[in-house]
XYZ file of C-alpha atoms in Angstrom:
533
model
C 0.000 0.000 0.000
C 1.401 3.389 -0.968
C 1.605 6.127 1.680
C -1.138 8.741 2.107
C 0.443 11.685 0.272
C 1.415 9.547 -2.688
C -2.069 8.034 -2.724
C -3.693 11.455 -2.826
C -1.463 12.523 -5.684
C -2.309 9.355 -7.590
C -6.032 9.959 -7.067
C -5.825 13.578 -8.191
C -3.742 12.634 -11.228
C -6.076 9.799 -12.197
C -3.403 7.108 -11.792
C -6.058 4.762 -10.458
C -8.475 2.080 -11.596
C -12.120 1.692 -10.642
C -13.901 -1.642 -10.437
C -17.619 -2.066 -9.741
C -19.240 -5.467 -9.273
C -22.905 -6.352 -8.850
C -23.044 -9.369 -6.558
C -26.145 -11.232 -5.436
C -26.525 -9.304 -2.197
C -24.010 -6.458 -2.449
C -22.810 -3.990 -5.032
C -19.187 -3.097 -4.410
C -16.848 -0.448 -5.784
C -13.057 -0.563 -5.397
C -10.487 2.087 -6.308
C -6.925 0.842 -6.788
C -3.676 2.757 -6.961
C -0.577 2.497 -9.154
C 0.512 -0.650 -7.274
C -2.926 -2.283 -7.871
C -3.659 -2.315 -4.133
C -7.086 -1.023 -3.019
C -7.144 2.598 -1.893
C -10.826 2.847 -1.020
C -14.061 0.890 -1.251
C -17.764 1.574 -1.269
C -20.765 -0.695 -1.133
C -24.514 -0.991 -1.237
C -26.657 -3.888 -0.046
C -29.476 -5.122 -2.215
C -31.575 -8.245 -2.582
C -33.325 -10.076 -5.380
C -37.108 -10.333 -5.476
C -39.211 -13.426 -6.153
C -42.007 -11.957 -8.267
C -44.465 -14.056 -10.285
C -42.257 -17.069 -9.483
C -39.240 -15.404 -11.103
C -36.084 -14.200 -9.340
C -35.424 -10.636 -10.489
C -33.896 -7.232 -9.734
C -35.661 -4.075 -11.021
C -33.463 -1.898 -13.232
C -34.262 1.049 -10.974
C -32.534 -0.884 -8.191
C -29.544 -1.454 -10.494
C -29.211 2.287 -11.110
C -29.769 3.249 -7.470
C -27.306 0.637 -6.233
C -24.666 1.722 -8.752
C -24.936 5.305 -7.558
C -24.950 4.369 -3.880
C -21.856 2.174 -4.133
C -19.950 4.816 -6.079
C -21.056 7.590 -3.698
C -19.806 5.558 -0.730
C -16.481 5.067 -2.500
C -16.140 8.778 -3.309
C -17.008 9.666 0.292
C -14.283 7.343 1.586
C -11.762 8.892 -0.816
C -12.751 12.336 0.424
C -12.587 11.372 4.105
C -9.371 9.358 3.916
C -7.311 11.361 1.442
C -8.954 14.789 1.327
C -9.387 14.440 -2.423
C -12.321 14.649 -4.807
C -12.766 11.778 -7.226
C -12.927 13.719 -10.484
C -11.495 11.041 -12.761
C -9.896 7.618 -12.746
C -7.318 6.123 -15.068
C -9.402 3.141 -16.122
C -12.662 1.478 -15.089
C -14.671 -1.692 -15.519
C -17.975 -3.286 -14.564
C -18.592 -6.852 -13.456
C -21.758 -8.619 -12.372
C -23.538 -11.904 -11.835
C -23.334 -13.869 -15.065
C -26.068 -15.316 -17.268
C -29.739 -14.467 -17.010
C -31.991 -12.688 -19.460
C -32.164 -8.982 -20.253
C -34.084 -8.423 -23.491
C -34.510 -4.951 -24.996
C -36.467 -3.530 -27.917
C -35.119 -1.140 -30.537
C -35.756 1.875 -28.297
C -33.776 0.335 -25.439
C -36.791 -0.534 -23.311
C -36.696 -3.690 -21.212
C -39.308 -6.089 -22.586
C -39.749 -8.379 -19.546
C -38.370 -8.162 -15.987
C -34.736 -9.233 -15.645
C -34.581 -13.027 -15.193
C -31.487 -13.764 -13.127
C -29.130 -16.734 -13.012
C -30.984 -18.029 -9.972
C -34.043 -19.131 -11.950
C -34.526 -22.772 -12.841
C -37.401 -22.249 -15.287
C -35.754 -23.169 -18.581
C -35.473 -26.945 -18.290
C -37.048 -27.866 -21.641
C -34.975 -25.278 -23.505
C -31.766 -26.329 -21.773
C -32.358 -29.975 -22.593
C -33.274 -29.394 -26.240
C -30.398 -26.987 -26.944
C -27.846 -29.237 -25.252
C -28.937 -32.072 -27.549
C -28.961 -29.805 -30.617
C -25.462 -28.429 -30.013
C -23.892 -31.481 -28.379
C -22.765 -28.957 -25.771
C -24.041 -28.439 -22.236
C -26.394 -25.443 -22.105
C -27.240 -24.728 -18.434
C -30.652 -23.425 -17.477
C -29.281 -20.082 -16.334
C -27.595 -19.228 -19.667
C -29.088 -16.399 -21.704
C -29.673 -18.586 -24.746
C -31.690 -21.046 -22.636
C -33.864 -18.189 -21.379
C -34.372 -16.900 -24.909
C -35.349 -20.278 -26.312
C -37.627 -21.007 -23.359
C -39.423 -17.752 -24.119
C -39.796 -19.030 -27.701
C -41.182 -22.355 -26.468
C -43.550 -20.507 -24.132
C -44.877 -18.448 -27.039
C -44.057 -15.191 -25.252
C -45.167 -12.202 -27.292
C -42.101 -10.090 -26.654
C -39.661 -12.380 -28.478
C -40.446 -10.961 -31.912
C -39.669 -7.439 -30.666
C -36.206 -8.173 -29.272
C -33.492 -5.915 -30.674
C -30.678 -6.980 -28.381
C -29.859 -9.157 -25.392
C -27.403 -8.503 -22.596
C -26.099 -9.561 -19.213
C -26.239 -7.363 -16.130
C -22.588 -6.305 -16.502
C -23.108 -5.623 -20.197
C -26.212 -3.576 -19.457
C -24.469 -1.333 -16.923
C -21.473 -0.953 -19.260
C -23.865 0.069 -22.045
C -25.475 2.691 -19.802
C -22.073 4.123 -18.868
C -20.318 4.020 -22.250
C -22.976 3.577 -24.909
C -21.199 0.419 -26.097
C -22.972 -2.934 -26.383
C -19.966 -5.206 -25.839
C -19.023 -8.015 -23.476
C -15.842 -9.543 -22.194
C -15.421 -13.039 -23.584
C -15.814 -14.650 -20.161
C -19.221 -13.047 -19.598
C -20.225 -13.700 -23.220
C -19.448 -17.399 -22.748
C -22.357 -17.520 -20.278
C -24.740 -16.192 -22.888
C -23.822 -18.501 -25.780
C -20.972 -20.962 -26.416
C -17.637 -19.467 -27.488
C -15.326 -20.865 -30.160
C -11.964 -20.586 -28.388
C -10.117 -20.696 -31.739
C -11.817 -17.513 -32.995
C -12.649 -15.846 -29.687
C -16.242 -15.236 -30.812
C -19.583 -16.985 -30.572
C -19.583 -20.465 -32.083
C -20.686 -20.153 -35.700
C -21.342 -23.880 -35.724
C -24.033 -23.382 -33.083
C -25.440 -20.008 -34.174
C -26.630 -21.417 -37.501
C -28.512 -24.416 -36.035
C -30.261 -22.118 -33.575
C -31.380 -19.772 -36.345
C -32.683 -22.778 -38.271
C -34.501 -24.013 -35.161
C -36.542 -20.805 -34.791
C -36.768 -19.853 -38.484
C -40.397 -20.914 -38.888
C -41.486 -18.457 -36.202
C -40.468 -15.583 -38.473
C -39.079 -13.313 -35.780
C -37.082 -11.295 -38.283
C -33.784 -11.471 -36.431
C -30.706 -13.661 -36.437
C -29.223 -14.566 -33.068
C -25.832 -13.024 -33.889
C -27.565 -9.663 -34.339
C -29.020 -9.815 -30.827
C -25.849 -10.690 -28.924
C -23.269 -8.131 -27.744
C -19.901 -7.973 -29.506
C -17.193 -10.066 -27.810
C -13.861 -8.660 -26.602
C -10.926 -10.360 -24.831
C -9.209 -8.922 -21.772
C -6.880 -6.074 -22.610
C -9.005 -4.544 -25.361
C -10.516 -1.062 -25.139
C -14.288 -1.162 -24.673
C -15.357 2.478 -24.824
C -15.219 5.545 -22.615
C -17.460 7.032 -19.974
C -19.982 9.293 -21.698
C -21.457 12.468 -20.247
C -24.726 10.604 -19.658
C -22.812 7.734 -18.088
C -20.929 10.071 -15.755
C -24.225 11.658 -14.676
C -25.684 8.214 -14.010
C -22.697 7.024 -12.000
C -22.158 10.285 -10.104
C -25.227 12.566 -10.096
C -23.218 15.159 -8.129
C -21.391 16.046 -11.348
C -17.926 15.658 -9.811
C -16.820 12.715 -11.964
C -15.881 13.795 -15.461
C -16.544 11.808 -18.676
C -13.811 10.281 -20.819
C -12.629 7.469 -18.512
C -11.548 4.428 -20.589
C -13.366 1.167 -19.811
C -12.253 -2.440 -20.152
C -14.689 -5.075 -21.441
C -17.410 -5.838 -18.860
C -17.001 -9.234 -17.265
C -18.934 -11.782 -15.239
C -18.288 -12.592 -11.622
C -16.721 -15.926 -12.562
C -14.081 -14.197 -14.669
C -13.289 -11.528 -12.105
C -13.048 -14.240 -9.463
C -10.434 -16.001 -11.594
C -8.493 -12.758 -11.952
C -8.728 -11.878 -8.250
C -7.310 -15.290 -7.333
C -4.646 -15.468 -10.045
C -6.385 -18.506 -11.514
C -6.372 -17.821 -15.257
C -3.598 -20.206 -16.346
C -4.219 -23.863 -17.302
C -4.328 -26.356 -14.372
C -5.298 -23.615 -11.920
C -8.681 -23.276 -10.279
C -10.677 -21.376 -7.718
C -13.777 -21.838 -5.630
C -16.019 -18.879 -4.857
C -18.552 -19.282 -2.081
C -21.320 -16.814 -1.408
C -25.032 -16.979 -2.194
C -24.034 -19.516 -4.820
C -20.892 -21.640 -4.862
C -18.886 -22.575 -7.892
C -15.542 -24.008 -8.898
C -13.614 -22.915 -11.984
C -10.785 -25.001 -13.441
C -8.817 -23.796 -16.472
C -8.468 -26.691 -18.907
C -5.528 -27.837 -20.965
C -7.805 -29.361 -23.599
C -11.481 -29.982 -24.343
C -13.419 -32.507 -22.280
C -14.035 -36.002 -23.604
C -17.790 -35.572 -23.695
C -20.652 -33.375 -22.556
C -21.634 -33.544 -18.881
C -24.796 -31.928 -17.473
C -22.920 -31.149 -14.224
C -20.206 -29.141 -16.017
C -20.507 -25.811 -17.806
C -17.872 -24.676 -20.272
C -17.044 -20.986 -20.152
C -13.816 -19.059 -20.671
C -11.355 -16.934 -18.764
C -11.414 -13.205 -19.558
C -8.546 -13.999 -21.945
C -10.608 -16.624 -23.777
C -9.144 -19.900 -22.447
C -11.557 -22.795 -21.893
C -12.779 -23.299 -18.324
C -14.901 -26.015 -16.747
C -17.321 -24.635 -14.205
C -19.168 -26.543 -11.525
C -21.899 -24.092 -10.554
C -24.279 -24.690 -7.661
C -27.173 -22.298 -7.104
C -27.095 -22.795 -3.338
C -24.123 -21.758 -1.263
C -23.937 -20.088 2.136
C -27.415 -18.555 2.445
C -28.756 -21.288 4.723
C -25.645 -21.020 6.909
C -26.291 -17.295 7.203
C -29.850 -17.981 8.327
C -28.756 -20.412 11.040
C -26.103 -17.969 12.240
C -28.844 -15.368 12.548
C -30.940 -17.732 14.663
C -28.023 -18.489 17.001
C -27.262 -14.773 17.205
C -30.845 -14.079 18.275
C -30.587 -16.818 20.911
C -27.382 -15.314 22.281
C -29.009 -11.888 22.456
C -31.981 -13.280 24.406
C -29.513 -14.745 26.894
C -28.014 -11.297 27.294
C -24.801 -12.402 25.596
C -25.252 -10.612 22.317
C -22.373 -10.819 19.840
C -21.677 -9.293 16.456
C -22.227 -11.406 13.351
C -18.521 -12.041 12.860
C -18.157 -13.491 16.351
C -21.245 -15.669 15.898
C -19.922 -17.093 12.626
C -16.444 -17.699 14.002
C -17.821 -19.423 17.106
C -20.125 -21.701 15.132
C -17.574 -22.519 12.443
C -14.881 -23.273 14.993
C -17.277 -25.503 16.963
C -17.679 -27.685 13.842
C -14.036 -28.741 14.109
C -14.962 -30.792 17.180
C -17.574 -32.782 15.249
C -17.332 -36.319 13.944
C -15.672 -36.755 10.572
C -19.000 -37.760 8.982
C -21.079 -35.270 11.021
C -22.329 -38.002 13.353
C -24.939 -39.229 10.897
C -26.626 -35.821 10.546
C -27.731 -34.523 7.154
C -28.600 -31.075 5.854
C -29.775 -29.674 2.529
C -29.037 -25.994 1.902
C -31.438 -25.756 -1.045
C -33.261 -22.424 -0.898
C -33.702 -22.563 -4.669
C -33.538 -25.272 -7.299
C -30.267 -27.111 -7.926
C -29.473 -28.456 -11.393
C -26.528 -30.530 -10.134
C -29.024 -32.810 -8.385
C -31.912 -32.280 -10.794
C -34.189 -30.220 -8.539
C -36.312 -27.393 -9.962
C -37.057 -25.919 -6.529
C -35.493 -26.106 -3.100
C -36.489 -26.675 0.523
C -33.842 -26.275 3.247
C -33.881 -29.379 5.393
C -32.169 -30.810 8.436
C -32.542 -34.579 8.887
C -31.388 -37.004 11.567
C -32.148 -40.500 12.730
C -32.597 -41.596 16.353
C -29.053 -42.979 16.214
C -27.453 -39.741 14.974
C -25.132 -37.839 17.310
C -26.958 -34.504 17.493
C -24.453 -32.009 18.925
C -23.707 -28.403 18.068
C -20.382 -29.442 16.533
C -21.975 -32.091 14.305
C -24.885 -29.809 13.411
C -22.588 -27.031 12.204
C -20.289 -29.469 10.445
C -23.327 -30.891 8.608
C -24.412 -27.399 7.549
C -20.921 -26.594 6.263
C -20.693 -29.921 4.460
C -24.097 -29.222 2.887
C -22.735 -25.988 1.413
C -20.041 -28.047 -0.348
C -21.898 -31.288 -1.123
C -23.382 -30.335 -4.497
C -20.039 -28.886 -5.536
C -18.387 -32.206 -4.674
C -20.850 -34.074 -6.907
C -19.806 -31.916 -9.857
C -16.096 -32.111 -9.038
C -16.306 -35.894 -9.060
C -17.226 -35.706 -12.741
C -14.467 -33.237 -13.580
C -11.551 -34.610 -11.598
C -12.387 -38.327 -11.606
C -14.346 -39.134 -14.761
C -12.511 -36.618 -16.967
C -9.200 -36.843 -15.041
C -8.635 -33.091 -15.406
C -5.280 -31.889 -14.080
C -5.363 -29.440 -11.182
C -2.189 -28.003 -9.652
C -3.708 -25.367 -7.390
C -7.131 -24.480 -5.997
C -7.732 -21.082 -4.428
C -10.751 -20.482 -2.178
C -12.403 -17.129 -1.590
C -15.677 -15.666 -0.407
C -17.406 -15.234 2.924
C -17.469 -18.965 3.656
C -13.682 -18.935 4.074
C -13.322 -15.917 6.381
C -12.959 -18.063 9.511
C -9.460 -19.405 9.078
C -8.882 -23.103 8.738
C -12.500 -24.301 8.767
C -14.305 -24.220 5.406
C -10.869 -24.323 3.751
C -10.185 -27.636 5.472
C -13.581 -29.038 4.469
C -13.113 -27.960 0.844
C -9.755 -29.743 0.794
C -11.601 -32.862 1.966
C -14.389 -32.402 -0.586
C -11.987 -31.935 -3.519
C -9.269 -34.184 -2.085
C -6.829 -31.473 -3.128
C -4.703 -28.788 -1.505
C -6.612 -25.536 -1.009
C -5.050 -22.106 -0.588
C -6.487 -18.932 0.860
C -4.942 -15.531 1.264
C -5.533 -11.804 1.290
C -5.062 -11.523 -2.468
C -8.799 -11.764 -3.151
C -9.876 -9.690 -0.167
C -11.951 -7.263 -2.231
C -13.238 -10.009 -4.504
C -14.594 -9.471 -7.973
C -14.692 -5.686 -7.727
C -10.921 -5.787 -7.324
C -10.730 -8.348 -10.130
C -12.467 -6.039 -12.608
C -10.274 -3.147 -11.435
C -7.248 -5.317 -12.305
C -8.725 -6.017 -15.740
C -9.203 -2.277 -16.219
C -5.562 -1.656 -15.254
C -4.453 -4.438 -17.610
C -6.327 -2.813 -20.506
C -4.553 0.453 -19.757
C -1.063 -0.802 -18.926
C -0.365 -3.996 -20.875
C 2.530 -4.099 -23.285
C 2.511 -5.893 -26.618
C 2.565 -9.652 -26.209
C 1.886 -9.593 -22.480
C -0.796 -12.127 -21.602
C -3.234 -11.668 -18.764
C -1.608 -14.577 -16.897
C 1.821 -12.938 -17.246
C 0.500 -9.562 -16.113
C -1.098 -11.030 -13.004
C 1.910 -13.183 -12.104
C 4.551 -10.493 -12.538
C 2.744 -7.238 -11.791
C -0.007 -8.056 -9.303
C 0.675 -11.276 -7.407
C 4.455 -11.489 -7.252
C 5.320 -12.373 -3.643
C 1.710 -12.978 -2.574
C 1.418 -14.836 0.741
C -0.913 -17.850 0.776
C -1.994 -20.333 3.438
C -2.342 -23.837 2.018
C -4.123 -26.789 3.612
C -3.583 -30.360 2.446
C -6.531 -32.786 2.659
C -6.687 -34.796 5.887
C -7.412 -38.498 5.189
C -9.977 -38.701 8.012
C -11.779 -35.618 6.668
C -11.713 -37.043 3.140
C -13.326 -40.289 4.306
C -15.850 -38.441 6.466
C -16.874 -36.126 3.649
C -17.238 -39.074 1.270
C -19.572 -40.767 3.762
C -21.586 -37.567 4.118
C -21.947 -37.153 0.335
C -23.109 -40.761 0.012
C -25.792 -40.000 2.609
C -26.613 -36.741 0.780
C -27.141 -38.561 -2.540
C -29.112 -41.438 -1.015
C -31.559 -39.159 0.788
C -32.333 -36.899 -2.182
C -35.857 -38.419 -2.377
C -36.480 -36.832 1.040
C -35.683 -33.429 -0.434
C -37.860 -34.179 -3.442
C -40.749 -35.145 -1.169
C -40.410 -31.889 0.762
C -40.658 -29.957 -2.513
C -43.682 -31.953 -3.618
C -45.619 -31.574 -0.359
C -44.783 -28.081 0.931
């Protein structure tokens, strides 16, 4: 971290980079300095809505949250450095991937934003996967589009363009309808040899819907694709007014291609080179492993996306992550408060997580499902959080919390079994980040058991995807000819980074395997809960 006077000079001179990321529950802004370390942050909490059985965020909330996060960042810059944030050297936007944002020719949203969290496109996903011979997850934009076609939705014929959340915000700020290749790979499959959408799949899709006579070709609806390092437009006057209604921020800031949260997570954990991977755990949980070559066959548990540089990545994405853990922590916090021993949320989490270390390796026969929403990994369209035990189970606080933590990783393990065992994909390093790993040595240890691989954590991803997109913005501004993103990160950003690595414990590995067997076997219990509640 540079000292205060130097930081102020860098801010005033615009030798900074701004990253903004729209997460599931928080919008975060990060300002970095010449050394790529964060100088200031700002945030805004928000929450999705379940309206008409669809998970959504209103665009008004997108705009308001963008402004609130930036205003908090600017206020911190003012308070900490005595400087006004009039410009930055480079900027970028990241957000939750996938979903469905469809606009008409005048730029009006045709239907409410359908987020990644929805599991309402099963028929489309299944038919397109068979058509392409390529796994098309339910949350992908193309699955949402084709499901709207199958549903006979009136708006489809009026679509002028589609976008992701990151692409939409970038469009509002710069006027450019472009996407980073990593985010684009969650809309429609990418041909890694050309860096663009797969022509061999675009044509069959157009043929599939030709009889409907919509008057558009799919390629005309999708944003242009750009790799990391390319220029992606500049902040317009209208964009500056949207981002900073106070009028302090001036237009002209160069932007990098907008990216998805998976790509910025890879960047923030230095996991963009082949045989590297990372696990991000928040509302959802997913693992990303950069491949050396294509997989042997299609697997419904594995999604194929790309790094921001365009390299092929296998993703194991689970809709349900730490939300149920958060709920239980809230309950225990309320109990502590009623006893007159109130504690802050951080203390509650640390106490509960640490208690789990005293549990039995297999959680004493306890079982939990963290399914607040549907989970494609296990074939469930909806979710019901459950806790199950038998009379013989050892029901203790330690085993209960261990079961809840194992539940957060169980679906991920099912997908990793396909990737690492069936496909024998090489993996040299796995980096873990997100709120689940804040209590040192707990979830990290359980992930090592789940993946049967060494897992590293460290401060390098402390600001998460917002920092990741700020790094991509700096890379677009600073890269020299021939310098790859992996080289830039290794030599400029992460040189000398300190990591804590945990090797899998054989007893934990066996205990987690027993838990996952129980988890798989009892899935009919979860299905019954969905059917009858």
